[in-house]
JSON list of C-alpha atoms in Angstrom, two decimals:
[
{"chain": "A", "resi": 1, "resn": "ILE", "atom": "CA", "xyz": [0.83, -22.70, 14.25]},
{"chain": "A", "resi": 2, "resn": "ALA", "atom": "CA", "xyz": [2.83, -20.26, 13.35]},
{"chain": "A", "resi": 3, "resn": "GLY", "atom": "CA", "xyz": [2.20, -16.79, 13.58]},
{"chain": "A", "resi": 4, "resn": "ILE", "atom": "CA", "xyz": [2.13, -13.52, 16.26]},
{"chain": "A", "resi": 5, "resn": "THR", "atom": "CA", "xyz": [2.00, -13.75, 19.59]},
{"chain": "A", "resi": 6, "resn": "GLN", "atom": "CA", "xyz": [0.85, -10.84, 22.22]},
{"chain": "A", "resi": 7, "resn": "ALA", "atom": "CA", "xyz": [0.48, -9.79, 25.94]},
{"chain": "A", "resi": 8, "resn": "PRO", "atom": "CA", "xyz": [-1.55, -9.12, 27.52]},
{"chain": "A", "resi": 9, "resn": "THR", "atom": "CA", "xyz": [-4.43, -10.18, 25.81]},
{"chain": "A", "resi": 10, "resn": "SER", "atom": "CA", "xyz": [-6.39, -6.76, 27.95]},
{"chain": "A", "resi": 11, "resn": "GLN", "atom": "CA", "xyz": [-5.05, -5.27, 31.26]},
{"chain": "A", "resi": 12, "resn": "ILE", "atom": "CA", "xyz": [-5.99, -2.46, 33.20]},
{"chain": "A", "resi": 13, "resn": "LEU", "atom": "CA", "xyz": [-3.35, 0.12, 34.61]},
{"chain": "A", "resi": 14, "resn": "ALA", "atom": "CA", "xyz": [-2.68, 3.04, 36.91]},
{"chain": "A", "resi": 15, "resn": "ALA", "atom": "CA", "xyz": [-1.81, 6.12, 34.94]},
{"chain": "A", "resi": 16, "resn": "GLY", "atom": "CA", "xyz": [1.72, 6.94, 36.12]},
{"chain": "A", "resi": 17, "resn": "ARG", "atom": "CA", "xyz": [2.38, 3.31, 36.12]},
{"chain": "A", "resi": 18, "resn": "ARG", "atom": "CA", "xyz": [5.26, 1.34, 33.55]},
{"chain": "A", "resi": 19, "resn": "MET", "atom": "CA", "xyz": [4.29, -1.29, 31.48]},
{"chain": "A", "resi": 20, "resn": "THR", "atom": "CA", "xyz": [5.55, -3.43, 28.81]},
{"chain": "A", "resi": 21, "resn": "LEU", "atom": "CA", "xyz": [2.93, -5.01, 26.17]},
{"chain": "A", "resi": 22, "resn": "ARG", "atom": "CA", "xyz": [4.81, -8.11, 24.48]},
{"chain": "A", "resi": 23, "resn": "CYS", "atom": "CA", "xyz": [4.99, -9.41, 20.87]},
{"chain": "A", "resi": 24, "resn": "THR", "atom": "CA", "xyz": [6.56, -12.40, 19.56]},
{"chain": "A", "resi": 25, "resn": "GLN", "atom": "CA", "xyz": [6.64, -14.14, 15.83]},
{"chain": "A", "resi": 26, "resn": "ASP", "atom": "CA", "xyz": [7.64, -16.86, 14.73]},
{"chain": "A", "resi": 27, "resn": "MET", "atom": "CA", "xyz": [7.66, -16.42, 10.95]},
{"chain": "A", "resi": 28, "resn": "ARG", "atom": "CA", "xyz": [10.91, -15.16, 11.09]},
{"chain": "A", "resi": 29, "resn": "HIS", "atom": "CA", "xyz": [9.72, -11.94, 9.86]},
{"chain": "A", "resi": 30, "resn": "ASN", "atom": "CA", "xyz": [12.43, -8.82, 9.34]},
{"chain": "A", "resi": 31, "resn": "ALA", "atom": "CA", "xyz": [10.14, -6.42, 9.24]},
{"chain": "A", "resi": 32, "resn": "MET", "atom": "CA", "xyz": [7.91, -5.85, 12.93]},
{"chain": "A", "resi": 33, "resn": "TYR", "atom": "CA", "xyz": [5.27, -3.05, 13.44]},
{"chain": "A", "resi": 34, "resn": "TRP", "atom": "CA", "xyz": [2.91, -1.35, 16.77]},
{"chain": "A", "resi": 35, "resn": "TYR", "atom": "CA", "xyz": [-0.21, -0.26, 15.65]},
{"chain": "A", "resi": 36, "resn": "ARG", "atom": "CA", "xyz": [-2.77, 1.34, 17.89]},
{"chain": "A", "resi": 37, "resn": "GLN", "atom": "CA", "xyz": [-6.86, 1.47, 17.01]},
{"chain": "A", "resi": 38, "resn": "ASP", "atom": "CA", "xyz": [-9.10, 4.21, 18.33]},
{"chain": "A", "resi": 39, "resn": "LEU", "atom": "CA", "xyz": [-12.87, 4.49, 17.21]},
{"chain": "A", "resi": 40, "resn": "GLY", "atom": "CA", "xyz": [-13.19, 6.11, 14.43]},
{"chain": "A", "resi": 41, "resn": "LEU", "atom": "CA", "xyz": [-9.30, 7.17, 13.61]},
{"chain": "A", "resi": 42, "resn": "GLY", "atom": "CA", "xyz": [-8.31, 3.42, 12.38]},
{"chain": "A", "resi": 43, "resn": "LEU", "atom": "CA", "xyz": [-5.06, 2.32, 12.60]},
{"chain": "A", "resi": 44, "resn": "ARG", "atom": "CA", "xyz": [-2.19, 4.39, 13.65]},
{"chain": "A", "resi": 45, "resn": "LEU", "atom": "CA", "xyz": [1.81, 3.52, 13.85]},
{"chain": "A", "resi": 46, "resn": "ILE", "atom": "CA", "xyz": [3.20, 4.04, 16.89]},
{"chain": "A", "resi": 47, "resn": "HIS", "atom": "CA", "xyz": [6.73, 2.25, 16.32]},
{"chain": "A", "resi": 48, "resn": "TYR", "atom": "CA", "xyz": [8.66, -0.17, 13.91]},
{"chain": "A", "resi": 49, "resn": "SER", "atom": "CA", "xyz": [11.31, -2.03, 13.10]},
{"chain": "A", "resi": 50, "resn": "ASN", "atom": "CA", "xyz": [12.89, -2.74, 9.54]},
{"chain": "A", "resi": 51, "resn": "THR", "atom": "CA", "xyz": [15.47, -5.86, 10.70]},
{"chain": "A", "resi": 52, "resn": "ALA", "atom": "CA", "xyz": [17.12, -6.58, 14.38]},
{"chain": "A", "resi": 53, "resn": "GLY", "atom": "CA", "xyz": [19.22, -3.87, 16.02]},
{"chain": "A", "resi": 54, "resn": "THR", "atom": "CA", "xyz": [16.93, -1.50, 14.45]},
{"chain": "A", "resi": 55, "resn": "THR", "atom": "CA", "xyz": [13.76, 1.01, 15.39]},
{"chain": "A", "resi": 56, "resn": "GLY", "atom": "CA", "xyz": [11.83, 3.92, 13.88]},
{"chain": "A", "resi": 57, "resn": "LYS", "atom": "CA", "xyz": [9.50, 6.34, 14.45]},
{"chain": "A", "resi": 58, "resn": "GLY", "atom": "CA", "xyz": [6.22, 6.44, 13.40]},
{"chain": "A", "resi": 59, "resn": "GLU", "atom": "CA", "xyz": [3.07, 8.32, 13.04]},
{"chain": "A", "resi": 60, "resn": "VAL", "atom": "CA", "xyz": [2.37, 8.49, 17.00]},
{"chain": "A", "resi": 61, "resn": "PRO", "atom": "CA", "xyz": [5.19, 7.60, 19.04]},
{"chain": "A", "resi": 62, "resn": "ASP", "atom": "CA", "xyz": [5.35, 10.44, 21.98]},
{"chain": "A", "resi": 63, "resn": "GLY", "atom": "CA", "xyz": [5.10, 8.18, 25.27]},
{"chain": "A", "resi": 64, "resn": "TYR", "atom": "CA", "xyz": [6.12, 4.58, 23.76]},
{"chain": "A", "resi": 65, "resn": "SER", "atom": "CA", "xyz": [9.24, 3.56, 23.16]},
{"chain": "A", "resi": 66, "resn": "VAL", "atom": "CA", "xyz": [10.36, -0.08, 21.75]},
{"chain": "A", "resi": 67, "resn": "SER", "atom": "CA", "xyz": [13.05, -2.78, 21.30]},
{"chain": "A", "resi": 68, "resn": "ARG", "atom": "CA", "xyz": [14.44, -5.03, 18.78]},
{"chain": "A", "resi": 69, "resn": "ALA", "atom": "CA", "xyz": [16.98, -7.16, 20.19]},
{"chain": "A", "resi": 70, "resn": "ASN", "atom": "CA", "xyz": [16.40, -10.60, 18.39]},
{"chain": "A", "resi": 71, "resn": "THR", "atom": "CA", "xyz": [14.12, -10.67, 14.91]},
{"chain": "A", "resi": 72, "resn": "ASP", "atom": "CA", "xyz": [11.02, -12.73, 17.11]},
{"chain": "A", "resi": 73, "resn": "ASP", "atom": "CA", "xyz": [10.79, -10.22, 19.67]},
{"chain": "A", "resi": 74, "resn": "PHE", "atom": "CA", "xyz": [9.35, -6.78, 19.73]},
{"chain": "A", "resi": 75, "resn": "PRO", "atom": "CA", "xyz": [7.96, -5.51, 22.68]},
{"chain": "A", "resi": 76, "resn": "LEU", "atom": "CA", "xyz": [6.21, -1.85, 23.12]},
{"chain": "A", "resi": 77, "resn": "THR", "atom": "CA", "xyz": [7.32, 0.04, 26.45]},
{"chain": "A", "resi": 78, "resn": "LEU", "atom": "CA", "xyz": [4.75, 2.81, 28.04]},
{"chain": "A", "resi": 79, "resn": "ALA", "atom": "CA", "xyz": [7.42, 4.62, 30.18]},
{"chain": "A", "resi": 80, "resn": "SER", "atom": "CA", "xyz": [4.61, 6.79, 32.70]},
{"chain": "A", "resi": 81, "resn": "ALA", "atom": "CA", "xyz": [0.74, 5.64, 30.94]},
{"chain": "A", "resi": 82, "resn": "VAL", "atom": "CA", "xyz": [-1.37, 8.15, 30.95]},
{"chain": "A", "resi": 83, "resn": "PRO", "atom": "CA", "xyz": [-5.50, 8.01, 29.85]},
{"chain": "A", "resi": 84, "resn": "SER", "atom": "CA", "xyz": [-4.88, 9.33, 26.08]},
{"chain": "A", "resi": 85, "resn": "GLN", "atom": "CA", "xyz": [-3.01, 5.65, 26.19]},
{"chain": "A", "resi": 86, "resn": "THR", "atom": "CA", "xyz": [-6.05, 3.57, 26.57]},
{"chain": "A", "resi": 87, "resn": "SER", "atom": "CA", "xyz": [-6.25, 2.32, 23.02]},
{"chain": "A", "resi": 88, "resn": "VAL", "atom": "CA", "xyz": [-6.00, -1.58, 21.77]},
{"chain": "A", "resi": 89, "resn": "TYR", "atom": "CA", "xyz": [-2.83, -2.22, 19.90]},
{"chain": "A", "resi": 90, "resn": "PHE", "atom": "CA", "xyz": [-1.37, -4.66, 17.98]},
{"chain": "A", "resi": 91, "resn": "CYS", "atom": "CA", "xyz": [1.80, -6.37, 17.07]},
{"chain": "A", "resi": 92, "resn": "ALA", "atom": "CA", "xyz": [2.87, -6.93, 13.24]},
{"chain": "A", "resi": 93, "resn": "SER", "atom": "CA", "xyz": [5.23, -8.28, 10.81]},
{"chain": "A", "resi": 94, "resn": "SER", "atom": "CA", "xyz": [6.26, -9.00, 7.53]},
{"chain": "A", "resi": 95, "resn": "LYS", "atom": "CA", "xyz": [8.31, -10.22, 5.31]},
{"chain": "A", "resi": 96, "resn": "ILE", "atom": "CA", "xyz": [11.44, -8.54, 3.21]},
{"chain": "A", "resi": 97, "resn": "GLN", "atom": "CA", "xyz": [10.67, -5.06, 1.91]},
{"chain": "A", "resi": 98, "resn": "GLY", "atom": "CA", "xyz": [10.18, -4.49, -1.37]},
{"chain": "A", "resi": 99, "resn": "SER", "atom": "CA", "xyz": [8.07, -7.40, -1.79]},
{"chain": "A", "resi": 100, "resn": "GLY", "atom": "CA", "xyz": [4.61, -5.98, -0.95]},
{"chain": "A", "resi": 101, "resn": "SER", "atom": "CA", "xyz": [3.67, -8.64, 1.52]},
{"chain": "A", "resi": 102, "resn": "PRO", "atom": "CA", "xyz": [1.39, -7.70, 3.50]},
{"chain": "A", "resi": 103, "resn": "LEU", "atom": "CA", "xyz": [1.31, -7.54, 7.18]},
{"chain": "A", "resi": 104, "resn": "HIS", "atom": "CA", "xyz": [0.71, -9.96, 9.51]},
{"chain": "A", "resi": 105, "resn": "PHE", "atom": "CA", "xyz": [-1.31, -8.86, 12.80]},
{"chain": "A", "resi": 106, "resn": "GLY", "atom": "CA", "xyz": [-1.45, -9.85, 16.50]},
{"chain": "A", "resi": 107, "resn": "ASN", "atom": "CA", "xyz": [-4.21, -10.53, 18.59]},
{"chain": "A", "resi": 108, "resn": "GLY", "atom": "CA", "xyz": [-4.14, -7.92, 19.78]},
{"chain": "A", "resi": 109, "resn": "THR", "atom": "CA", "xyz": [-3.97, -6.57, 23.59]},
{"chain": "A", "resi": 110, "resn": "ARG", "atom": "CA", "xyz": [-6.59, -3.83, 25.17]},
{"chain": "A", "resi": 111, "resn": "LEU", "atom": "CA", "xyz": [-5.31, -1.47, 27.22]},
{"chain": "A", "resi": 112, "resn": "THR", "atom": "CA", "xyz": [-7.07, 0.72, 29.79]},
{"chain": "A", "resi": 113, "resn": "VAL", "atom": "CA", "xyz": [-5.41, 3.83, 31.63]},
{"chain": "A", "resi": 114, "resn": "THR", "atom": "CA", "xyz": [-7.41, 4.39, 35.05]},
{"chain": "B", "resi": 1, "resn": "ALA", "atom": "CA", "xyz": [2.05, 11.61, 3.13]},
{"chain": "B", "resi": 2, "resn": "GLN", "atom": "CA", "xyz": [-0.21, 9.30, 2.13]},
{"chain": "B", "resi": 3, "resn": "THR", "atom": "CA", "xyz": [-3.61, 9.47, 3.41]},
{"chain": "B", "resi": 4, "resn": "VAL", "atom": "CA", "xyz": [-6.32, 6.87, 3.26]},
{"chain": "B", "resi": 5, "resn": "THR", "atom": "CA", "xyz": [-10.04, 8.05, 2.89]},
{"chain": "B", "resi": 6, "resn": "GLN", "atom": "CA", "xyz": [-12.62, 5.91, 3.82]},
{"chain": "B", "resi": 7, "resn": "SER", "atom": "CA", "xyz": [-15.94, 7.93, 2.99]},
{"chain": "B", "resi": 8, "resn": "GLN", "atom": "CA", "xyz": [-18.40, 5.60, 4.49]},
{"chain": "B", "resi": 9, "resn": "PRO", "atom": "CA", "xyz": [-18.27, 5.02, 7.96]},
{"chain": "B", "resi": 10, "resn": "GLU", "atom": "CA", "xyz": [-20.71, 2.57, 8.29]},
{"chain": "B", "resi": 11, "resn": "MET", "atom": "CA", "xyz": [-22.64, 0.56, 5.55]},
{"chain": "B", "resi": 12, "resn": "SER", "atom": "CA", "xyz": [-25.88, -2.13, 5.61]},
{"chain": "B", "resi": 13, "resn": "VAL", "atom": "CA", "xyz": [-26.34, -5.13, 2.79]},
{"chain": "B", "resi": 14, "resn": "GLN", "atom": "CA", "xyz": [-29.39, -7.36, 2.47]},
{"chain": "B", "resi": 15, "resn": "GLU", "atom": "CA", "xyz": [-27.85, -11.44, 2.57]},
{"chain": "B", "resi": 16, "resn": "ALA", "atom": "CA", "xyz": [-26.84, -12.72, -0.93]},
{"chain": "B", "resi": 17, "resn": "GLU", "atom": "CA", "xyz": [-26.99, -9.25, -1.91]},
{"chain": "B", "resi": 18, "resn": "THR", "atom": "CA", "xyz": [-23.73, -7.46, -3.36]},
{"chain": "B", "resi": 19, "resn": "VAL", "atom": "CA", "xyz": [-22.37, -4.20, -1.45]},
{"chain": "B", "resi": 20, "resn": "THR", "atom": "CA", "xyz": [-18.72, -1.81, -2.48]},
{"chain": "B", "resi": 21, "resn": "LEU", "atom": "CA", "xyz": [-16.93, -0.62, -0.15]},
{"chain": "B", "resi": 22, "resn": "SER", "atom": "CA", "xyz": [-15.16, 2.87, -1.10]},
{"chain": "B", "resi": 23, "resn": "CYS", "atom": "CA", "xyz": [-11.35, 3.89, -0.48]},
{"chain": "B", "resi": 24, "resn": "THR", "atom": "CA", "xyz": [-9.59, 6.03, -2.04]},
{"chain": "B", "resi": 25, "resn": "TYR", "atom": "CA", "xyz": [-6.10, 7.40, -1.48]},
{"chain": "B", "resi": 26, "resn": "ASP", "atom": "CA", "xyz": [-3.56, 9.94, -1.85]},
{"chain": "B", "resi": 27, "resn": "THR", "atom": "CA", "xyz": [0.40, 9.71, -2.88]},
{"chain": "B", "resi": 28, "resn": "SER", "atom": "CA", "xyz": [3.03, 10.53, -5.59]},
{"chain": "B", "resi": 29, "resn": "GLU", "atom": "CA", "xyz": [4.29, 7.36, -5.44]},
{"chain": "B", "resi": 30, "resn": "SER", "atom": "CA", "xyz": [3.67, 5.29, -8.83]},
{"chain": "B", "resi": 31, "resn": "ASP", "atom": "CA", "xyz": [4.47, 1.71, -7.14]},
{"chain": "B", "resi": 32, "resn": "TYR", "atom": "CA", "xyz": [2.71, 0.66, -4.51]},
{"chain": "B", "resi": 33, "resn": "TYR", "atom": "CA", "xyz": [0.17, -1.53, -3.12]},
{"chain": "B", "resi": 34, "resn": "LEU", "atom": "CA", "xyz": [-3.54, -1.51, -1.69]},
{"chain": "B", "resi": 35, "resn": "PHE", "atom": "CA", "xyz": [-4.96, -3.52, 0.81]},
{"chain": "B", "resi": 36, "resn": "TRP", "atom": "CA", "xyz": [-8.67, -4.81, 2.06]},
{"chain": "B", "resi": 37, "resn": "TYR", "atom": "CA", "xyz": [-8.40, -5.85, 5.84]},
{"chain": "B", "resi": 38, "resn": "LYS", "atom": "CA", "xyz": [-11.47, -7.05, 7.66]},
{"chain": "B", "resi": 39, "resn": "GLN", "atom": "CA", "xyz": [-11.20, -6.95, 11.80]},
{"chain": "B", "resi": 40, "resn": "PRO", "atom": "CA", "xyz": [-14.48, -9.27, 13.01]},
{"chain": "B", "resi": 41, "resn": "PRO", "atom": "CA", "xyz": [-15.88, -8.87, 16.51]},
{"chain": "B", "resi": 42, "resn": "SER", "atom": "CA", "xyz": [-12.89, -11.40, 17.59]},
{"chain": "B", "resi": 43, "resn": "ARG", "atom": "CA", "xyz": [-10.80, -8.15, 16.65]},
{"chain": "B", "resi": 44, "resn": "GLN", "atom": "CA", "xyz": [-8.61, -10.08, 15.06]},
{"chain": "B", "resi": 45, "resn": "MET", "atom": "CA", "xyz": [-7.53, -8.71, 11.47]},
{"chain": "B", "resi": 46, "resn": "ILE", "atom": "CA", "xyz": [-7.79, -10.59, 7.92]},
{"chain": "B", "resi": 47, "resn": "LEU", "atom": "CA", "xyz": [-5.98, -9.60, 5.41]},
{"chain": "B", "resi": 48, "resn": "VAL", "atom": "CA", "xyz": [-9.27, -10.19, 2.26]},
{"chain": "B", "resi": 49, "resn": "ILE", "atom": "CA", "xyz": [-7.50, -8.64, -0.97]},
{"chain": "B", "resi": 50, "resn": "ARG", "atom": "CA", "xyz": [-3.91, -7.40, -2.39]},
{"chain": "B", "resi": 51, "resn": "GLN", "atom": "CA", "xyz": [-3.19, -5.66, -5.06]},
{"chain": "B", "resi": 52, "resn": "GLU", "atom": "CA", "xyz": [-0.64, -4.03, -6.75]},
{"chain": "B", "resi": 53, "resn": "ALA", "atom": "CA", "xyz": [-0.46, -0.85, -8.74]},
{"chain": "B", "resi": 54, "resn": "TYR", "atom": "CA", "xyz": [1.33, -1.93, -11.41]},
{"chain": "B", "resi": 55, "resn": "LYS", "atom": "CA", "xyz": [-1.51, -4.44, -12.75]},
{"chain": "B", "resi": 56, "resn": "GLN", "atom": "CA", "xyz": [-3.65, -3.59, -14.57]},
{"chain": "B", "resi": 57, "resn": "GLN", "atom": "CA", "xyz": [-6.35, -6.54, -13.51]},
{"chain": "B", "resi": 58, "resn": "ASN", "atom": "CA", "xyz": [-8.28, -5.98, -10.68]},
{"chain": "B", "resi": 59, "resn": "ALA", "atom": "CA", "xyz": [-7.49, -8.84, -8.04]},
{"chain": "B", "resi": 60, "resn": "THR", "atom": "CA", "xyz": [-9.96, -11.30, -6.63]},
{"chain": "B", "resi": 61, "resn": "GLU", "atom": "CA", "xyz": [-10.36, -13.89, -4.11]},
{"chain": "B", "resi": 62, "resn": "ASN", "atom": "CA", "xyz": [-13.90, -15.66, -4.79]},
{"chain": "B", "resi": 63, "resn": "ARG", "atom": "CA", "xyz": [-16.90, -13.42, -3.08]},
{"chain": "B", "resi": 64, "resn": "PHE", "atom": "CA", "xyz": [-14.48, -10.40, -3.20]},
{"chain": "B", "resi": 65, "resn": "SER", "atom": "CA", "xyz": [-13.04, -8.64, -5.94]},
{"chain": "B", "resi": 66, "resn": "VAL", "atom": "CA", "xyz": [-11.63, -4.77, -6.28]},
{"chain": "B", "resi": 67, "resn": "ASN", "atom": "CA", "xyz": [-11.81, -2.06, -8.94]},
{"chain": "B", "resi": 68, "resn": "PHE", "atom": "CA", "xyz": [-8.58, -0.51, -8.97]},
{"chain": "B", "resi": 69, "resn": "GLN", "atom": "CA", "xyz": [-8.80, 3.15, -10.69]},
{"chain": "B", "resi": 70, "resn": "LYS", "atom": "CA", "xyz": [-5.11, 4.91, -10.53]},
{"chain": "B", "resi": 71, "resn": "ALA", "atom": "CA", "xyz": [-5.60, 7.71, -12.49]},
{"chain": "B", "resi": 72, "resn": "ALA", "atom": "CA", "xyz": [-7.93, 7.98, -10.00]},
{"chain": "B", "resi": 73, "resn": "LYS", "atom": "CA", "xyz": [-6.31, 6.95, -6.73]},
{"chain": "B", "resi": 74, "resn": "SER", "atom": "CA", "xyz": [-9.31, 4.64, -5.98]},
{"chain": "B", "resi": 75, "resn": "PHE", "atom": "CA", "xyz": [-9.46, 1.03, -4.86]},
{"chain": "B", "resi": 76, "resn": "SER", "atom": "CA", "xyz": [-12.87, 0.33, -3.95]},
{"chain": "B", "resi": 77, "resn": "LEU", "atom": "CA", "xyz": [-13.95, -3.40, -1.98]},
{"chain": "B", "resi": 78, "resn": "LYS", "atom": "CA", "xyz": [-17.07, -5.39, -3.77]},
{"chain": "B", "resi": 79, "resn": "ILE", "atom": "CA", "xyz": [-18.35, -8.47, -1.72]},
{"chain": "B", "resi": 80, "resn": "SER", "atom": "CA", "xyz": [-20.63, -10.38, -4.52]},
{"chain": "B", "resi": 81, "resn": "ASP", "atom": "CA", "xyz": [-23.25, -12.78, -2.30]},
{"chain": "B", "resi": 82, "resn": "SER", "atom": "CA", "xyz": [-22.97, -11.25, 1.46]},
{"chain": "B", "resi": 83, "resn": "GLN", "atom": "CA", "xyz": [-23.00, -13.80, 3.92]},
{"chain": "B", "resi": 84, "resn": "LEU", "atom": "CA", "xyz": [-24.24, -13.19, 7.25]},
{"chain": "B", "resi": 85, "resn": "GLY", "atom": "CA", "xyz": [-20.05, -13.14, 7.95]},
{"chain": "B", "resi": 86, "resn": "ASP", "atom": "CA", "xyz": [-18.62, -10.68, 6.48]},
{"chain": "B", "resi": 87, "resn": "ALA", "atom": "CA", "xyz": [-20.55, -8.58, 8.73]},
{"chain": "B", "resi": 88, "resn": "ALA", "atom": "CA", "xyz": [-17.01, -6.48, 10.34]},
{"chain": "B", "resi": 89, "resn": "MET", "atom": "CA", "xyz": [-15.09, -3.51, 10.24]},
{"chain": "B", "resi": 90, "resn": "TYR", "atom": "CA", "xyz": [-13.35, -3.13, 6.77]},
{"chain": "B", "resi": 91, "resn": "PHE", "atom": "CA", "xyz": [-10.14, -1.39, 6.94]},
{"chain": "B", "resi": 92, "resn": "CYS", "atom": "CA", "xyz": [-8.21, 0.02, 3.39]},
{"chain": "B", "resi": 93, "resn": "ALA", "atom": "CA", "xyz": [-4.63, 0.41, 3.55]},
{"chain": "B", "resi": 94, "resn": "TYR", "atom": "CA", "xyz": [-1.65, 1.70, 1.44]},
{"chain": "B", "resi": 95, "resn": "ARG", "atom": "CA", "xyz": [1.51, 0.19, 1.68]},
{"chain": "B", "resi": 96, "resn": "THR", "atom": "CA", "xyz": [4.19, 2.82, 1.48]},
{"chain": "B", "resi": 97, "resn": "THR", "atom": "CA", "xyz": [8.14, 2.57, 1.65]},
{"chain": "B", "resi": 98, "resn": "GLN", "atom": "CA", "xyz": [8.76, 6.45, 2.15]},
{"chain": "B", "resi": 99, "resn": "GLY", "atom": "CA", "xyz": [11.00, 6.92, 5.78]},
{"chain": "B", "resi": 100, "resn": "GLY", "atom": "CA", "xyz": [12.90, 3.63, 5.42]},
{"chain": "B", "resi": 101, "resn": "SER", "atom": "CA", "xyz": [10.36, 1.00, 6.16]},
{"chain": "B", "resi": 102, "resn": "GLU", "atom": "CA", "xyz": [7.51, -0.39, 4.09]},
{"chain": "B", "resi": 103, "resn": "LYS", "atom": "CA", "xyz": [4.36, 0.87, 6.39]},
{"chain": "B", "resi": 104, "resn": "LEU", "atom": "CA", "xyz": [0.23, 0.49, 6.08]},
{"chain": "B", "resi": 105, "resn": "VAL", "atom": "CA", "xyz": [-1.31, 3.38, 5.80]},
{"chain": "B", "resi": 106, "resn": "PHE", "atom": "CA", "xyz": [-5.21, 2.97, 7.23]},
{"chain": "B", "resi": 107, "resn": "GLY", "atom": "CA", "xyz": [-8.56, 4.43, 6.32]},
{"chain": "B", "resi": 108, "resn": "LYS", "atom": "CA", "xyz": [-10.03, 5.12, 9.57]},
{"chain": "B", "resi": 109, "resn": "GLY", "atom": "CA", "xyz": [-12.50, 1.25, 8.64]},
{"chain": "B", "resi": 110, "resn": "THR", "atom": "CA", "xyz": [-16.11, 0.88, 7.57]},
{"chain": "B", "resi": 111, "resn": "LYS", "atom": "CA", "xyz": [-18.05, -1.02, 9.69]},
{"chain": "B", "resi": 112, "resn": "LEU", "atom": "CA", "xyz": [-21.06, -3.40, 7.91]},
{"chain": "B", "resi": 113, "resn": "THR", "atom": "CA", "xyz": [-23.70, -4.88, 8.62]},
{"chain": "B", "resi": 114, "resn": "VAL", "atom": "CA", "xyz": [-25.07, -7.95, 6.88]},
{"chain": "B", "resi": 115, "resn": "ASN", "atom": "CA", "xyz": [-29.02, -8.11, 7.12]},
{"chain": "B", "resi": 116, "resn": "PRO", "atom": "CA", "xyz": [-30.64, -11.81, 7.26]}
]
């Protein structure tokens, strides 16, 4: 079934540890995104990528990094996790720019930093 | 920067009744897209409806319809004949092209409870 796969589904992580959240899509979408969801704050954009080889910062990029080596994969890395990064993380993708296409979302990763 | 405001943190409706969720947004762009997403307890983000700003006709998807008022920058969602399965968080979102990428800006969400 075509879509977005995120891994892991959930994770408990000690503060200071490094963690990479994985995201893979098989829809050949150009654009990909990482959002975090926090209660009462909705979804906020962390980083995005318009196409393979390019990335950009969103609303809350500090403490996170991304890479886009190919069309399908868009991993999100927390270099040194802090408790404020406890959240649900969603990866999303969409078709070419200018089309107004909706974002397709993965099922999210629940991350707890202790 | 664009902002999206959902002024109702929580709403409730009786099964089979109609409910309207409010959404307003702020933008200086003339061409854009608006979306409503549903997030049930499963955490999955599900597209409910999409509206193109240059179309005056309100979008409709089965029991879901919108009241799009471009001048007022308002984009409310009406759910008719509410069902228990409609219980979820609902997010209004604006698609902006500023900053070199088409990104969605989300409101903070409205939690909808459907009472049997």
